[in-house]
C-alpha positions as a Python dict, from the first residue, in 0.01 Angstrom:
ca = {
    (1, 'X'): (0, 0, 0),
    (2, 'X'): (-258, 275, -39),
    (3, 'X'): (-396, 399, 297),
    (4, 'X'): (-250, 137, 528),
    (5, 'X'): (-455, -141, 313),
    (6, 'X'): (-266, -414, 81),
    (7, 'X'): (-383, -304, -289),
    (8, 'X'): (-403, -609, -532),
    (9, 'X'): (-510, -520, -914),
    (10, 'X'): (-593, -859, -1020),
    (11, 'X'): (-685, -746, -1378),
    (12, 'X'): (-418, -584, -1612),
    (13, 'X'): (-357, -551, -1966),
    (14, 'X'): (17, -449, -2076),
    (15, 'X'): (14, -601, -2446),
    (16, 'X'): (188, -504, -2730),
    (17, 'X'): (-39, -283, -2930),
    (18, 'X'): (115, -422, -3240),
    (19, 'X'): (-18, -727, -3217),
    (20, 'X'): (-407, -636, -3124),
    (21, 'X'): (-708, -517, -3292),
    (22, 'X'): (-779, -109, -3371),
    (23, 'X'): (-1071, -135, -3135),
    (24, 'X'): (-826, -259, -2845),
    (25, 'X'): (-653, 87, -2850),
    (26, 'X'): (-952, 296, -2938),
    (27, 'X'): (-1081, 116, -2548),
    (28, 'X'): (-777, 196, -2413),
    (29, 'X'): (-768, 595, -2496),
    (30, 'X'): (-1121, 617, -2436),
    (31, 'X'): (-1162, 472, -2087),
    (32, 'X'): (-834, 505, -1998),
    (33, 'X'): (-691, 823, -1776),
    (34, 'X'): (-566, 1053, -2085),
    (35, 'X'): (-222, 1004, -2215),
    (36, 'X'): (-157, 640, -2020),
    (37, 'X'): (-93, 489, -2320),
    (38, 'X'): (169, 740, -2449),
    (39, 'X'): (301, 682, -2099),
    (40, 'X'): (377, 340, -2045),
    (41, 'X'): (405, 200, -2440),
    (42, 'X'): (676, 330, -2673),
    (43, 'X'): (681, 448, -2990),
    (44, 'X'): (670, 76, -3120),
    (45, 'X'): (374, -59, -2932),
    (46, 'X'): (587, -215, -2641),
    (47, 'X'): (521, -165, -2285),
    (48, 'X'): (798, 34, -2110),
    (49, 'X'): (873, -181, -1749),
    (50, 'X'): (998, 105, -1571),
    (51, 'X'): (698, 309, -1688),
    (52, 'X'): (467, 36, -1603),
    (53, 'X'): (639, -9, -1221),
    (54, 'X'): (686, 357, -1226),
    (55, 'X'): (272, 391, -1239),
    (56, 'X'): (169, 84, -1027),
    (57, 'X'): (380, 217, -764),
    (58, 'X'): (243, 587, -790),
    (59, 'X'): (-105, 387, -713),
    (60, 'X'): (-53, 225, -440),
    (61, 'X'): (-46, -129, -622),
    (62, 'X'): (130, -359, -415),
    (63, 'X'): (70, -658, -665),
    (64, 'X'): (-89, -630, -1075),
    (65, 'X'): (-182, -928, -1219),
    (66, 'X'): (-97, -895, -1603),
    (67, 'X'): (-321, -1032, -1828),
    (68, 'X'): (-288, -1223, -2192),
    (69, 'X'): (-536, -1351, -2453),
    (70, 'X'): (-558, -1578, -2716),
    (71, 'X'): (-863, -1381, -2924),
    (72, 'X'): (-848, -1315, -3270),
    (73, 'X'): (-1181, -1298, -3362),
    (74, 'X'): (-1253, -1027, -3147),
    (75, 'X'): (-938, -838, -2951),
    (76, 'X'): (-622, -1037, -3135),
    (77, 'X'): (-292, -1168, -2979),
    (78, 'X'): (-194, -1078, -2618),
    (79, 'X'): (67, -1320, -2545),
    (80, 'X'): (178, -1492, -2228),
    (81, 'X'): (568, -1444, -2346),
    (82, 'X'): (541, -1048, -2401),
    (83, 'X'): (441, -1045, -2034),
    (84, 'X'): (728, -1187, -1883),
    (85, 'X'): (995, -880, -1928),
    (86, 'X'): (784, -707, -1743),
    (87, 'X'): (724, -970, -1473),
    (88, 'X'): (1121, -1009, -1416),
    (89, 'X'): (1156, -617, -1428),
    (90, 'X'): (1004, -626, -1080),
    (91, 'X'): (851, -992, -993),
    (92, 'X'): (735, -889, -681),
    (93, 'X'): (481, -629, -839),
    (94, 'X'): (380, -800, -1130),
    (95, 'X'): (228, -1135, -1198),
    (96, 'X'): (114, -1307, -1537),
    (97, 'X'): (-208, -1473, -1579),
    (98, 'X'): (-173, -1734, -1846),
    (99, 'X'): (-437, -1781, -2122),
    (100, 'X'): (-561, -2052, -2300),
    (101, 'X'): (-810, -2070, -2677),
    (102, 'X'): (-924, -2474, -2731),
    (103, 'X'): (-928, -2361, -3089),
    (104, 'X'): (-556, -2265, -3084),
    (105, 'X'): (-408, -2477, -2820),
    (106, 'X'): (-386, -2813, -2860),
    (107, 'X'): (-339, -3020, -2622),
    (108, 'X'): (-445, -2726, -2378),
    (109, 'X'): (-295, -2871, -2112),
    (110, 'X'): (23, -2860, -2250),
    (111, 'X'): (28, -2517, -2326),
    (112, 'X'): (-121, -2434, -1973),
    (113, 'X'): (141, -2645, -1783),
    (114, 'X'): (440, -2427, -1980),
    (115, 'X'): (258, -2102, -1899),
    (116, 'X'): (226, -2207, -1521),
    (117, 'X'): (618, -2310, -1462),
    (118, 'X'): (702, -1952, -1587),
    (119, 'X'): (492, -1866, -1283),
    (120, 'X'): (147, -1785, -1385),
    (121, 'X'): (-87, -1694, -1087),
    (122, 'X'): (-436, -1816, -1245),
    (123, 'X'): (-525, -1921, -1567),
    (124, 'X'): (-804, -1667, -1747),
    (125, 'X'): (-1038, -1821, -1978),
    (126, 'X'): (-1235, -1579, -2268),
    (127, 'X'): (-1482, -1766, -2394),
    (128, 'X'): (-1675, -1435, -2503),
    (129, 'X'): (-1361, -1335, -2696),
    (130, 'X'): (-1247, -1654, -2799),
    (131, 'X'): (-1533, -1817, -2944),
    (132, 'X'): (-1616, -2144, -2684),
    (133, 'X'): (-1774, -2234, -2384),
    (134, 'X'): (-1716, -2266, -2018),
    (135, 'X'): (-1837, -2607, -2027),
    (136, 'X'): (-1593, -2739, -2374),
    (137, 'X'): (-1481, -3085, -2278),
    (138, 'X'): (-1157, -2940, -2437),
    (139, 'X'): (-1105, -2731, -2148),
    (140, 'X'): (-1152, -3009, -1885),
    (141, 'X'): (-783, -3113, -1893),
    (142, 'X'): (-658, -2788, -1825),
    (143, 'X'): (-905, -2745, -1524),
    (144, 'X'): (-753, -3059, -1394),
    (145, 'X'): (-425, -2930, -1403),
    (146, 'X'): (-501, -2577, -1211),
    (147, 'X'): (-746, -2818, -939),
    (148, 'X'): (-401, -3083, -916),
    (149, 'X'): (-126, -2761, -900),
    (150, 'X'): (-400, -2535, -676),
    (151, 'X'): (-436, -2273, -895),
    (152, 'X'): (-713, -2062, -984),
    (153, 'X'): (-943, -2048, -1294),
    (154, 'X'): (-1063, -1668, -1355),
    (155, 'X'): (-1323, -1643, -1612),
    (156, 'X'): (-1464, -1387, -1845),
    (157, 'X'): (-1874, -1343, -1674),
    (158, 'X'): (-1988, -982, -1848),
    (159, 'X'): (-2091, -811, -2198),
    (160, 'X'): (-1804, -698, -2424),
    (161, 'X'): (-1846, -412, -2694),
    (162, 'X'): (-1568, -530, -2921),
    (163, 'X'): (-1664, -650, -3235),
    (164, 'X'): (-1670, -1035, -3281),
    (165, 'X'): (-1766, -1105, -2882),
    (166, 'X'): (-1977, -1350, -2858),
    (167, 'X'): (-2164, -1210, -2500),
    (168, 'X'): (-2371, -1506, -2500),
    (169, 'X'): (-2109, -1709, -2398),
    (170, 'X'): (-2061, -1561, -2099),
    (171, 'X'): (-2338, -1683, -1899),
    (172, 'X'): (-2233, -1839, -1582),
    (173, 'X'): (-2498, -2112, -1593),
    (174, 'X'): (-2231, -2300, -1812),
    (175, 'X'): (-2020, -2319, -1520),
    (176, 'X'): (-2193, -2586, -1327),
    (177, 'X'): (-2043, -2879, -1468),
    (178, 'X'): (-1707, -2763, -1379),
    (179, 'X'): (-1806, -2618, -1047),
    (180, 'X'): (-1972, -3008, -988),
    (181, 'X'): (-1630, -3248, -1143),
    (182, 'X'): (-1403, -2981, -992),
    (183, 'X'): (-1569, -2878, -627),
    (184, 'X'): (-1209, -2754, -478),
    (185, 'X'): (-1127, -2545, -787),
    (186, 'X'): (-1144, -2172, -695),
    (187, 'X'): (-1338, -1951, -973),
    (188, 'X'): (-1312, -1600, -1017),
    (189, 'X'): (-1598, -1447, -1215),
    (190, 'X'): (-1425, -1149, -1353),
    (191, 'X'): (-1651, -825, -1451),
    (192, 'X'): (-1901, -963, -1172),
    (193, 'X'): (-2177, -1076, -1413),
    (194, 'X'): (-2171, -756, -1599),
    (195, 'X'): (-2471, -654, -1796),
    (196, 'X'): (-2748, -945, -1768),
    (197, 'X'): (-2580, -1167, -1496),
    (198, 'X'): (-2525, -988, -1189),
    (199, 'X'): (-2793, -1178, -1022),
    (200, 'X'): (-2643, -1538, -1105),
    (201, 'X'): (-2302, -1431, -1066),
    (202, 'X'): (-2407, -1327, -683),
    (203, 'X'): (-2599, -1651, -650),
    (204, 'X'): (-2298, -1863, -740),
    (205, 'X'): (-2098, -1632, -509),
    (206, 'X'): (-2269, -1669, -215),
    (207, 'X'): (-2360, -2030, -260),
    (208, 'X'): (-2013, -2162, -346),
    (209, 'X'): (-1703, -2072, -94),
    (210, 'X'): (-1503, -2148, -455),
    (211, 'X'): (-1639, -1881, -649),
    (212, 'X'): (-1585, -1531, -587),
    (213, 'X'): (-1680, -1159, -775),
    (214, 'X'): (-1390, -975, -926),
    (215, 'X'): (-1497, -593, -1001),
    (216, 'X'): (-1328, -517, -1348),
    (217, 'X'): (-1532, -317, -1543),
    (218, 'X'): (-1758, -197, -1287),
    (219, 'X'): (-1824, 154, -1103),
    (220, 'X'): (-1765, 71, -772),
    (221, 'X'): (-2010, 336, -627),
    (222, 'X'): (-2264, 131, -881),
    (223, 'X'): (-2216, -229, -697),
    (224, 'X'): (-2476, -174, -465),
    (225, 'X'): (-2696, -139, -727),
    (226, 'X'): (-2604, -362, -977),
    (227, 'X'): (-2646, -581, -653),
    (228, 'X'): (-2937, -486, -500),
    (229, 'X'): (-3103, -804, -468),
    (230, 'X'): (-2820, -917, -192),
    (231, 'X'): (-2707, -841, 94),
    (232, 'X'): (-2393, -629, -4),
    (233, 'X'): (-2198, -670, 357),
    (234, 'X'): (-2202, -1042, 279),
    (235, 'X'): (-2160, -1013, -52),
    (236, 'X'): (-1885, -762, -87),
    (237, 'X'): (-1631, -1066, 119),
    (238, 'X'): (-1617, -1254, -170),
    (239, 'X'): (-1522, -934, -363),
    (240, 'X'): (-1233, -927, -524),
    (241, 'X'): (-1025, -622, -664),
    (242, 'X'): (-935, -572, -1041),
    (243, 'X'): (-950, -234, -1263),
    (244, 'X'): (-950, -403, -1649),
    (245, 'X'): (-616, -138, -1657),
    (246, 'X'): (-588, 21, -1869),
    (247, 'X'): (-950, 98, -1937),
    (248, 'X'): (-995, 257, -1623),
    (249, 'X'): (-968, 636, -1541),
    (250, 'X'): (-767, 559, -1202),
    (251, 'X'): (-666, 231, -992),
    (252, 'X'): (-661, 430, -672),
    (253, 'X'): (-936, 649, -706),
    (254, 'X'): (-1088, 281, -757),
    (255, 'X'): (-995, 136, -468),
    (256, 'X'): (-1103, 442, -269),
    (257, 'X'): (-1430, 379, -430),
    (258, 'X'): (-1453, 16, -296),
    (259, 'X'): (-1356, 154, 29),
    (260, 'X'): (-1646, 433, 59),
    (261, 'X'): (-1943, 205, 44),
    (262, 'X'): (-1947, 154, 406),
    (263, 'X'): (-1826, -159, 428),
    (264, 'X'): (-1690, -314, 695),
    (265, 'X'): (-1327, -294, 739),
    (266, 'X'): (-1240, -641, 749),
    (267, 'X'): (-1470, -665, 444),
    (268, 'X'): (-1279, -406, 319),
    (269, 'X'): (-929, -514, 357),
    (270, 'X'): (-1013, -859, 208),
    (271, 'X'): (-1216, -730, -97),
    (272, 'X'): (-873, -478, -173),
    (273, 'X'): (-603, -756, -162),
    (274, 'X'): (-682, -1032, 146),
    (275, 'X'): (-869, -1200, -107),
    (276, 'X'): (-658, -1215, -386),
    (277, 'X'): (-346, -1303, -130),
    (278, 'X'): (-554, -1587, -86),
    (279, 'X'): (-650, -1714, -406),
    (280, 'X'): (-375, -1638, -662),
    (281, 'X'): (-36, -1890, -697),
    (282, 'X'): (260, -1733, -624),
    (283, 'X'): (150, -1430, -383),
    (284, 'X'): (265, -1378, -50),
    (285, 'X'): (9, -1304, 195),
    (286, 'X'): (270, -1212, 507),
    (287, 'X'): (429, -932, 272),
    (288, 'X'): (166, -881, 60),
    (289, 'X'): (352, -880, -259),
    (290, 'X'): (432, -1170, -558),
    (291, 'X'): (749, -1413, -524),
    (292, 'X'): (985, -1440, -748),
    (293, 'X'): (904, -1575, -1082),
    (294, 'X'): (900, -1938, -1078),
    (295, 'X'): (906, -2003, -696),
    (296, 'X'): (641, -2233, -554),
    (297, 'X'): (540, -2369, -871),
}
C-alpha cells in the first residue's frame, strides 16, 4: 500500500530488450528514473524477478499489470510467455495483460483464449503500434471472448513518438461499433486520449459506465488541464491508475500526484486501485492484491 491507499499500476512494461526496437530502450533511459534499466534487466536483456518485486514493493505497488505487444513495425516483440516468470515469481504482485496483432494472430481468438488460461487480467489492443483498427472485424471474435469470460479490453487512445506508429489509429471514434455489439464489455482507454483526444476520450467516459480513463503517459498535475472542459470530480471516478513503467520518473511520486489534485477521497481511493480491483480478471478486491496464476479463469 502507499499511504493507507491500495496502489494498482495497471500499465507495465518488463520485456526482454533483446527482442525490441533501439528506440524502445532509448524511451526507457530517457523517461525512465536513471539507472532502472541497469536495475531490473541483466546483462542479457532479461528482466531480473527479484529486482522487479524488489522495486514494485519499494513503491508501494500492491498489484503491476505487465504488459506485452505484438508490434513490429513500430516497438517489436514483447511477448506474453517472457512475462510469465515473472508473474509466478510473485503472482500476487504481478499480472500479465495478454496481447493480440490480427496481422499475426490468426484465428485471434485462439491465441487470446491460450493467453487468458495462463491468467491474463485484460487483453491490450495497439492498433497505433500494430498497424489496424479498433473497429477490424478480425478483432470481433476476440472481443466476444473477453465480453463471454468478463474480461476487460484496454486499448491504446494517445500519440506515440516511435517510429512506424500509426497515431491516427488511435482515435476513439472507432470504438463505437464495439462499444454498440458489445454494451457489457468494459474498455479502458489507456493514455486518456493523449494528444488530440482528450475531449472524446472524456465524452465516452462519462457517457458509458463501460469505459473508463487510464493515466499512462500523462502528468498527473496536467489532468486538470488536459481536462478542462469537464468536470474533473466526476471525471477523475472513472480514473484509473497506470505509469507506462518504465517510462516514468517514479510510480509513487505518481500516485502522490493523483492524490494532490484535491480530489475527493473516495474519488481518490478508487482512481489509485478501487477501480482497477474492479475491472481487471484475476484481482482480489478484499486483499487488494492478484490471485494466483490461473485461478478464476
Amino acid at each position: 500500500m502507499l499511504d493507507g491507499r491500495v496502489l494498482v499500476d495497471a500499465h507495465v512494461h518488463v520485456p526482454v530488450l533483446g527482442s525490441l526496437a533501439p528506440a524502445w530502450k532509448d524511451w526507457a533511459r530517457d523517461f525512465g528514473r536513471p539507472g532502472v534499466v541497469e536495475e531490473v534487466w541483466d546483462a542479457d536483456g532479461r528482466p531480473r524477478p527479484a529486482a522487479l518485486d524488489a522495486h514494485f514493493a519499494a513503491e508501494g505497488v500492491d498489484v503491476a499489470l505487465l504488459f506485452c505487444e505484438y508490434s513490429p513495425k513500430a516497438t517489436g516483440y514483447q511477448e506474453f510467455d517472457d512475462l510469465l516468470p515473472l508473474v509466478e515469481a510473485n503472482p500476487r504482485r504481478f499480472r500479465p495483460v495478454a496481447n493480440v496483432n490480427p496481422h499475426l494472430h490468426f484465428p485471434i481468438a485462439r491465441e487470446l483464449t491460450r493467453q487468458l488460461d495462463h491468467g491474463a487480467a485484460a487483453l491490450k489492443l495497439h492498433p497505433v503500434h500494430g498497424g489496424f483498427r479498433l473497429d477490424d472485424a478480425a478483432l470481433f471474435p476476440a472481443y466476444a471472448a473477453l465480453a463471454e469470460r468478463g474480461v476487460p479490453l484496454v486499448v491504446h487512445c494517445g500519440t506515440s513518438s516511435f517510429p512506424g506508429s500509426m497515431n491516427e489509429l488511435a482515435d476513439p471514434v472507432h470504438l463505437y461499433p464495439v462499444l454498440r455489439q458489445f454494451p457489457a464489455l468494459d474498455v479502458v482507454l489507456a493514455h486518456g486520449g493523449r494528444g488530440w483526444w482528450y475531449d472524446a476520450a472524456a465524452f465516452l467516459a462519462l457517457s458509458h459506465e463501460t469505459v473508463w480513463i487510464e493515466l499512462s503517459g500523462l502528468p498527473p498535475k496536467r489532468l486538470p488541464t488536459y481536462y478542462a472542459r469537464h468536470d474533473l470530480a466526476r471525471l477523475a471516478r472513472r480514473f484509473v491508475f497506470g505509469t507506462d513503467w518504465p517510462g516514468v520518473p517514479g510510480v509513487a511520486a505518481n500516485a502522490r500526484a493523483v492524490a494532490g489534485l484535491g480530489l475527493a477521497e473516495e474519488t481518490v481511493a478508487l482512481a489509485l486501485g478501487g477501480n482497477a480491483l474492479r475491472l481487471y480478471h484475476g484481482l482480489d478486491p478484499e486483499t487488494g492484491t492478484g490471485t494466483v496464476a490461473g485461478e478464476g479463469v
